[in-house]
Coordinates of N, CA, C and O in Angstrom, one line a residue:
X1 N -7.7 18.5 -3.0 CA -6.6 18.8 -2.2 C -5.8 17.5 -2.0 O -6.3 16.5 -1.7
X2 N -4.4 17.7 -2.1 CA -3.5 16.5 -1.9 C -3.4 16.1 -0.5 O -3.4 16.9 0.4
X3 N -3.4 14.8 -0.2 CA -3.3 14.3 1.2 C -1.9 14.6 1.7 O -0.9 14.7 1.0
X4 N -1.8 14.8 3.0 CA -0.6 14.9 3.7 C 0.0 13.5 3.8 O -0.7 12.5 4.2
X5 N 1.3 13.3 3.5 CA 1.9 12.0 3.5 C 3.1 12.0 4.4 O 4.0 12.9 4.3
X6 N 3.1 11.1 5.4 CA 4.3 11.0 6.3 C 4.9 9.6 6.0 O 4.2 8.7 5.7
X7 N 6.2 9.6 6.2 CA 7.0 8.4 5.9 C 7.8 8.0 7.1 O 8.5 8.8 7.7
X8 N 7.8 6.7 7.4 CA 8.5 6.2 8.5 C 9.3 4.9 8.2 O 9.0 4.2 7.2
X9 N 10.4 4.7 8.9 CA 11.2 3.5 8.6 C 12.2 3.7 7.5 O 12.2 4.8 6.9
X10 N 13.0 2.7 7.3 CA 14.0 2.8 6.2 C 13.5 2.2 4.9 O 12.9 1.1 4.9
X11 N 13.6 3.0 3.8 CA 13.1 2.6 2.5 C 14.2 2.7 1.5 O 15.1 3.5 1.6
X12 N 14.0 2.0 0.4 CA 14.9 2.1 -0.7 C 14.4 3.1 -1.7 O 14.9 3.3 -2.8
X13 N 13.3 3.8 -1.4 CA 12.7 4.8 -2.3 C 12.9 6.2 -1.8 O 12.8 6.5 -0.6
X14 N 13.0 7.1 -2.8 CA 13.1 8.5 -2.4 C 11.7 8.9 -1.8 O 10.7 8.5 -2.3
X15 N 11.7 9.8 -0.8 CA 10.5 10.3 -0.1 C 9.6 10.9 -1.1 O 8.3 10.7 -1.1
X16 N 10.1 11.6 -2.1 CA 9.3 12.3 -3.1 C 8.5 11.3 -3.9 O 7.3 11.6 -4.3
X17 N 9.1 10.1 -4.2 CA 8.3 9.1 -5.0 C 7.2 8.5 -4.1 O 6.1 8.2 -4.6
X18 N 7.5 8.3 -2.9 CA 6.4 7.7 -2.0 C 5.3 8.7 -1.9 O 4.1 8.3 -2.1
X19 N 5.5 10.0 -1.7 CA 4.5 11.0 -1.7 C 3.7 11.1 -3.0 O 2.5 11.2 -3.1
X20 N 4.5 11.1 -4.1 CA 3.9 11.1 -5.4 C 2.9 9.9 -5.7 O 1.8 10.1 -6.2
X21 N 3.3 8.8 -5.2 CA 2.5 7.6 -5.4 C 1.2 7.7 -4.7 O 0.1 7.5 -5.3
X22 N 1.3 8.1 -3.4 CA 0.0 8.2 -2.6 C -0.9 9.3 -3.2 O -2.1 9.1 -3.4
X23 N -0.3 10.4 -3.6 CA -1.1 11.5 -4.1 C -1.7 11.2 -5.5 O -2.8 11.6 -5.8
X24 N -0.9 10.4 -6.3 CA -1.5 10.0 -7.6 C -2.7 9.1 -7.4 O -3.7 9.3 -8.1
X25 N -2.6 8.2 -6.5 CA -3.8 7.3 -6.2 C -4.9 8.1 -5.8 O -6.1 8.0 -6.3
X26 N -4.7 9.0 -4.8 CA -5.8 9.9 -4.3 C -6.4 10.7 -5.4 O -7.6 11.0 -5.4
X27 N -5.6 11.2 -6.3 CA -6.1 12.1 -7.4 C -7.0 11.4 -8.4 O -7.8 12.0 -9.1
X28 N -7.0 10.0 -8.4 CA -7.9 9.3 -9.3 C -9.2 9.0 -8.7 O -10.1 8.4 -9.3
X29 N -9.4 9.4 -7.4 CA -10.7 9.0 -6.7 C -11.7 10.2 -6.8 O -11.4 11.3 -7.0
X30 N -13.0 9.8 -6.6 CA -14.0 10.7 -6.5 C -13.8 11.6 -5.3 O -13.2 11.2 -4.3
X31 N -14.3 12.8 -5.3 CA -14.2 13.7 -4.1 C -14.8 13.1 -2.8 O -14.4 13.3 -1.7
X32 N -15.8 12.2 -3.0 CA -16.5 11.5 -1.9 C -15.5 10.7 -1.1 O -15.7 10.3 0.1
X33 N -14.4 10.3 -1.7 CA -13.4 9.5 -1.0 C -12.1 10.3 -0.7 O -11.0 9.9 -0.9
X34 N -12.3 11.5 -0.2 CA -11.3 12.4 0.1 C -10.3 11.8 1.1 O -10.6 11.4 2.2
X35 N -9.0 11.9 0.7 CA -7.9 11.3 1.5 C -7.2 12.5 2.2 O -6.6 13.3 1.5
X36 N -7.3 12.6 3.5 CA -6.7 13.7 4.2 C -5.3 13.5 4.6 O -4.4 14.3 4.5
X37 N -5.0 12.3 5.1 CA -3.6 12.0 5.6 C -3.3 10.5 5.4 O -4.2 9.6 5.7
X38 N -2.1 10.2 5.1 CA -1.6 8.8 4.9 C -0.2 8.7 5.5 O 0.6 9.6 5.2
X39 N 0.0 7.7 6.3 CA 1.4 7.4 6.7 C 1.8 6.2 6.1 O 1.0 5.2 6.0
X40 N 3.0 6.2 5.5 CA 3.6 5.0 4.9 C 4.8 4.6 5.8 O 5.7 5.4 5.9
X41 N 4.8 3.4 6.3 CA 5.8 3.0 7.2 C 6.5 1.7 6.7 O 5.7 0.7 6.4
X42 N 7.8 1.7 6.6 CA 8.5 0.5 6.1 C 9.0 -0.3 7.3 O 9.7 0.3 8.2
X43 N 8.6 -1.6 7.3 CA 9.0 -2.4 8.5 C 9.8 -3.6 8.0 O 9.8 -4.0 6.9
X44 N 10.6 -4.1 9.0 CA 11.3 -5.4 8.7 C 10.3 -6.6 8.9 O 9.2 -6.4 9.4
X45 N 10.8 -7.8 8.6 CA 9.9 -8.9 8.6 C 9.4 -9.3 10.0 O 8.3 -9.8 10.2
X46 N 10.2 -9.1 11.0 CA 9.8 -9.4 12.4 C 8.6 -8.5 12.8 O 7.6 -9.0 13.3
X47 N 8.7 -7.2 12.6 CA 7.7 -6.3 13.0 C 6.4 -6.5 12.1 O 5.3 -6.4 12.6
X48 N 6.6 -6.8 10.8 CA 5.5 -7.0 9.9 C 4.7 -8.3 10.3 O 3.5 -8.3 10.3
X49 N 5.5 -9.3 10.7 CA 4.8 -10.6 11.2 C 4.0 -10.3 12.4 O 2.9 -10.8 12.5
X50 N 4.6 -9.5 13.3 CA 3.8 -9.2 14.6 C 2.5 -8.4 14.3 O 1.5 -8.7 14.8
X51 N 2.6 -7.4 13.4 CA 1.5 -6.7 13.0 C 0.4 -7.5 12.3 O -0.8 -7.4 12.6
X52 N 0.9 -8.4 11.4 CA 0.0 -9.3 10.7 C -0.7 -10.3 11.6 O -1.9 -10.5 11.5
X53 N 0.0 -10.8 12.6 CA -0.5 -11.7 13.6 C -1.6 -11.0 14.4 O -2.7 -11.5 14.7
X54 N -1.2 -9.9 14.9 CA -2.1 -9.1 15.9 C -3.4 -8.7 15.2 O -4.4 -8.8 15.8
X55 N -3.3 -8.2 14.0 CA -4.5 -7.5 13.4 C -5.2 -8.4 12.4 O -6.4 -8.3 12.2
X56 N -4.5 -9.3 11.7 CA -5.1 -10.1 10.7 C -5.1 -11.6 11.0 O -5.6 -12.4 10.2
X57 N -4.5 -12.0 12.1 CA -4.4 -13.4 12.6 C -3.7 -14.3 11.7 O -3.9 -15.5 11.6
X58 N -2.7 -13.8 10.9 CA -1.8 -14.6 10.1 C -0.4 -14.5 10.7 O 0.2 -13.4 10.8
X59 N 0.1 -15.6 11.0 CA 1.4 -15.7 11.7 C 2.6 -15.8 10.7 O 3.3 -16.8 10.7
X60 N 2.7 -14.7 9.9 CA 3.8 -14.6 8.9 C 4.0 -13.2 8.5 O 3.0 -12.4 8.6
X61 N 5.1 -12.8 8.0 CA 5.3 -11.5 7.5 C 4.5 -11.4 6.1 O 4.3 -12.4 5.5
X62 N 4.0 -10.3 5.8 CA 3.4 -10.1 4.5 C 4.0 -8.8 3.8 O 4.7 -8.1 4.4
X63 N 3.6 -8.6 2.6 CA 4.2 -7.5 1.9 C 3.6 -6.1 2.3 O 4.3 -5.1 2.4
X64 N 2.3 -6.0 2.4 CA 1.6 -4.8 2.7 C 0.4 -5.0 3.6 O -0.4 -5.9 3.4
X65 N 0.2 -4.1 4.5 CA -1.1 -4.1 5.3 C -1.5 -2.6 5.4 O -0.7 -1.7 5.5
X66 N -2.8 -2.4 5.2 CA -3.3 -1.0 5.3 C -4.5 -0.9 6.2 O -5.3 -1.9 6.3
X67 N -4.6 0.2 6.9 CA -5.7 0.5 7.8 C -6.3 1.8 7.4 O -5.5 2.8 7.1
X68 N -7.6 2.0 7.5 CA -8.3 3.2 7.2 C -9.2 3.7 8.3 O -9.7 2.8 9.1
X69 N -9.3 5.0 8.5 CA -10.2 5.5 9.5 C -10.9 6.8 8.9 O -10.2 7.6 8.3
X70 N -12.2 6.9 9.0 CA -12.9 8.0 8.5 C -12.9 9.1 9.7 O -13.3 8.7 10.8
X71 N -12.6 10.3 9.4 CA -12.6 11.4 10.3 C -14.0 11.9 10.5 O -14.8 11.7 9.6
X72 N -14.3 12.7 11.5 CA -15.6 13.2 11.7 C -16.1 14.1 10.5 O -17.3 14.2 10.2
X73 N -15.1 14.7 9.8 CA -15.5 15.6 8.6 C -15.7 14.8 7.3 O -15.9 15.4 6.3
X74 N -15.5 13.5 7.4 CA -15.7 12.6 6.2 C -14.4 12.3 5.5 O -14.5 11.4 4.6
X75 N -13.3 12.9 5.8 CA -12.1 12.5 5.1 C -11.6 11.2 5.6 O -12.0 10.7 6.7
X76 N -10.7 10.6 4.8 CA -10.1 9.3 5.2 C -8.7 9.6 5.7 O -7.9 10.4 5.2
X77 N -8.3 8.8 6.7 CA -6.9 8.8 7.1 C -6.4 7.3 7.0 O -7.2 6.4 7.2
X78 N -5.2 7.1 6.6 CA -4.7 5.8 6.5 C -3.3 5.5 6.9 O -2.5 6.4 6.9
X79 N -3.1 4.3 7.3 CA -1.7 3.8 7.6 C -1.4 2.7 6.7 O -2.2 1.7 6.6
X80 N -0.3 2.8 6.0 CA 0.1 1.7 5.0 C 1.5 1.2 5.5 O 2.4 2.0 5.7
X81 N 1.6 -0.1 5.8 CA 2.8 -0.7 6.3 C 3.3 -1.6 5.2 O 2.6 -2.4 4.6
X82 N 4.6 -1.4 4.8 CA 5.2 -2.2 3.7 C 6.5 -2.9 4.3 O 7.3 -2.3 5.0
X83 N 6.6 -4.1 3.9 CA 7.8 -4.9 4.3 C 8.7 -5.0 3.2 O 8.5 -5.7 2.2
X84 N 9.9 -4.4 3.3 CA 10.9 -4.3 2.2 C 11.4 -5.8 1.9 O 11.6 -6.1 0.7
X85 N 11.6 -6.6 2.9 CA 12.2 -7.9 2.7 C 11.2 -8.8 1.9 O 11.6 -9.5 1.0
X86 N 9.9 -8.8 2.3 CA 8.9 -9.5 1.5 C 8.8 -9.0 0.1 O 8.7 -9.7 -0.9
X87 N 8.9 -7.7 0.0 CA 8.8 -7.0 -1.4 C 10.0 -7.5 -2.2 O 9.8 -7.7 -3.4
X88 N 11.2 -7.6 -1.6 CA 12.3 -8.1 -2.4 C 12.1 -9.5 -2.9 O 12.5 -9.7 -4.1
X89 N 11.6 -10.4 -2.1 CA 11.3 -11.7 -2.6 C 10.3 -11.7 -3.7 O 10.4 -12.4 -4.7
X90 N 9.2 -10.9 -3.6 CA 8.2 -10.8 -4.6 C 8.7 -10.2 -5.9 O 8.3 -10.7 -7.0
X91 N 9.6 -9.2 -5.8 CA 10.2 -8.6 -7.0 C 11.0 -9.7 -7.7 O 10.9 -9.7 -9.0
X92 N 11.8 -10.4 -7.0 CA 12.6 -11.5 -7.7 C 11.7 -12.5 -8.4 O 11.9 -12.9 -9.5
X93 N 10.6 -12.9 -7.7 CA 9.7 -13.9 -8.3 C 9.0 -13.3 -9.5 O 8.7 -14.1 -10.5
X94 N 8.7 -12.1 -9.5 CA 8.0 -11.4 -10.6 C 8.9 -10.9 -11.7 O 8.4 -10.5 -12.8
X95 N 10.2 -10.9 -11.4 CA 11.1 -10.4 -12.4 C 11.1 -8.9 -12.6 O 11.3 -8.4 -13.7
X96 N 10.8 -8.2 -11.5 CA 10.8 -6.7 -11.6 C 11.7 -6.2 -10.6 O 12.3 -6.9 -9.7
X97 N 12.0 -4.9 -10.6 CA 12.9 -4.3 -9.7 C 12.2 -4.1 -8.3 O 11.0 -4.1 -8.2
X98 N 13.1 -4.0 -7.3 CA 12.5 -3.7 -6.0 C 11.8 -2.4 -5.9 O 10.7 -2.3 -5.3
X99 N 12.3 -1.4 -6.6 CA 11.7 -0.1 -6.7 C 10.2 -0.2 -7.2 O 9.3 0.3 -6.7
X100 N 10.1 -1.0 -8.3 CA 8.7 -1.1 -8.9 C 7.8 -1.9 -7.9 O 6.6 -1.5 -7.7
X101 N 8.3 -2.9 -7.3 CA 7.5 -3.6 -6.3 C 7.1 -2.8 -5.1 O 6.0 -2.8 -4.6
X102 N 8.0 -2.0 -4.6 CA 7.7 -1.1 -3.5 C 6.6 -0.1 -3.9 O 5.7 0.2 -3.2
X103 N 6.7 0.5 -5.1 CA 5.7 1.4 -5.6 C 4.4 0.7 -5.7 O 3.3 1.2 -5.3
X104 N 4.4 -0.5 -6.2 CA 3.2 -1.3 -6.3 C 2.5 -1.5 -5.0 O 1.3 -1.4 -4.8
X105 N 3.3 -1.8 -4.0 CA 2.7 -2.0 -2.6 C 2.2 -0.7 -2.0 O 1.1 -0.7 -1.3
X106 N 2.8 0.4 -2.3 CA 2.3 1.7 -1.8 C 1.0 2.0 -2.5 O 0.0 2.4 -1.8
X107 N 0.9 1.8 -3.8 CA -0.3 2.0 -4.5 C -1.4 1.1 -4.0 O -2.5 1.5 -3.7
X108 N -1.1 -0.2 -3.9 CA -2.0 -1.2 -3.4 C -2.6 -0.8 -2.0 O -3.8 -0.9 -1.8
X109 N -1.7 -0.5 -1.1 CA -2.1 -0.1 0.3 C -3.0 1.1 0.2 O -4.0 1.2 1.0
X110 N -2.7 2.1 -0.6 CA -3.4 3.3 -0.6 C -4.8 3.0 -1.2 O -5.8 3.6 -0.8
X111 N -4.9 2.2 -2.2 CA -6.2 1.8 -2.8 C -7.1 1.1 -1.7 O -8.3 1.4 -1.6
X112 N -6.5 0.3 -0.9 CA -7.2 -0.3 0.2 C -7.7 0.7 1.2 O -8.9 0.7 1.6
X113 N -6.9 1.7 1.5 CA -7.3 2.8 2.4 C -8.5 3.5 1.8 O -9.5 3.8 2.6
X114 N -8.6 3.6 0.5 CA -9.7 4.3 -0.1 C -10.9 3.4 -0.3 O -11.9 3.8 -0.9
X115 N -10.8 2.2 0.2 CA -12.0 1.3 0.2 C -12.0 0.3 -0.9 O -13.0 -0.5 -1.0
X116 N -11.0 0.2 -1.8 CA -11.0 -0.8 -2.8 C -10.6 -2.1 -2.2 O -9.9 -2.2 -1.3
X117 N -11.1 -3.2 -2.9 CA -10.7 -4.5 -2.4 C -10.6 -5.5 -3.6 O -11.0 -5.1 -4.7
X118 N -10.1 -6.7 -3.4 CA -10.0 -7.7 -4.4 C -10.2 -9.0 -3.7 O -10.1 -9.2 -2.5
X119 N -10.5 -10.0 -4.6 CA -10.7 -11.4 -4.0 C -9.4 -12.0 -3.6 O -8.3 -11.6 -4.1
X120 N -9.4 -12.9 -2.7 CA -8.2 -13.7 -2.4 C -7.9 -14.7 -3.5 O -8.9 -15.0 -4.2
X121 N -6.8 -15.2 -3.5 CA -6.5 -16.3 -4.5 C -6.2 -15.8 -5.9 O -5.9 -14.6 -6.1
X122 N -6.3 -16.6 -6.9 CA -6.0 -16.3 -8.3 C -6.8 -15.2 -8.9 O -6.3 -14.5 -9.8
X123 N -8.0 -15.0 -8.4 CA -8.8 -13.9 -9.0 C -8.3 -12.5 -8.7 O -8.7 -11.5 -9.3
X124 N -7.4 -12.4 -7.7 CA -6.9 -11.2 -7.3 C -6.3 -10.4 -8.4 O -6.5 -9.2 -8.6
X125 N -5.5 -11.0 -9.3 CA -4.8 -10.3 -10.3 C -5.7 -10.0 -11.5 O -5.3 -9.3 -12.4
X126 N -6.9 -10.4 -11.5 CA -7.9 -10.1 -12.6 C -8.9 -9.1 -12.1 O -9.8 -8.7 -12.8
X127 N -8.8 -8.7 -10.8 CA -9.8 -7.8 -10.3 C -9.7 -6.4 -10.8 O -8.6 -6.0 -11.3
X128 N -10.8 -5.6 -10.7 CA -10.7 -4.2 -11.1 C -9.7 -3.4 -10.3 O -9.0 -2.5 -10.8
X129 N -9.6 -3.7 -9.0 CA -8.6 -3.0 -8.2 C -7.2 -3.3 -8.7 O -6.3 -2.4 -8.8
X130 N -6.9 -4.5 -9.0 CA -5.5 -4.9 -9.5 C -5.3 -4.2 -10.8 O -4.1 -3.6 -11.1
X131 N -6.2 -4.1 -11.7 CA -6.0 -3.4 -13.0 C -5.8 -1.9 -12.8 O -4.9 -1.3 -13.4
X132 N -6.5 -1.3 -11.9 CA -6.3 0.1 -11.6 C -4.9 0.3 -11.0 O -4.2 1.2 -11.3
X133 N -4.5 -0.6 -10.1 CA -3.2 -0.6 -9.5 C -2.1 -0.6 -10.5 O -1.2 0.2 -10.5
X134 N -2.2 -1.5 -11.4 CA -1.1 -1.7 -12.4 C -1.1 -0.5 -13.4 O 0.0 -0.1 -13.8
X135 N -2.2 0.1 -13.7 CA -2.2 1.3 -14.5 C -1.4 2.4 -13.8 O -0.6 3.1 -14.4
X136 N -1.7 2.6 -12.5 CA -1.0 3.6 -11.7 C 0.5 3.3 -11.6 O 1.4 4.2 -11.7
X137 N 0.9 2.0 -11.3 CA 2.3 1.7 -11.2 C 3.0 2.0 -12.5 O 4.1 2.5 -12.5
X138 N 2.3 1.7 -13.6 CA 2.9 2.0 -14.9 C 3.2 3.5 -15.1 O 4.2 3.9 -15.7
X139 N 2.4 4.3 -14.6 CA 2.6 5.8 -14.7 C 3.7 6.2 -13.7 O 4.3 7.3 -14.0
X140 N 4.0 5.5 -12.7 CA 4.9 5.9 -11.7 C 6.3 5.3 -11.9 O 7.3 5.9 -11.3
X141 N 6.4 4.3 -12.6 CA 7.8 3.6 -12.8 C 8.3 3.7 -14.2 O 7.7 4.2 -15.1

């Protein structure tokens, strides 16, 4: 069953693409990681910095933050927060479009909601999670 996806904030992406990205990530998972509901919220740098400081103790805006909660019936619910301004800087640095980078962040956040993780630092882009993410981004962009 496809997760319910809600979208908040101003985004440069069509809502249908945001929903498709979340649902594609969810469809690659085992049934044991059933994703029931995901909200994707686009924030400006001030609000993202506040969220990052409050929950992760980093006093700066970041590109994506994800939170997960398991419901009593075993399904997962998740909140994915994406900062368009940070994504724009990352896209320029990576030489890709803002659209591609925003899709990457939605996929990345959804994978975190589903329990995937990666190491910090340079090993991040060599991790299994990152490889999975990039395969999905390639299918979506």
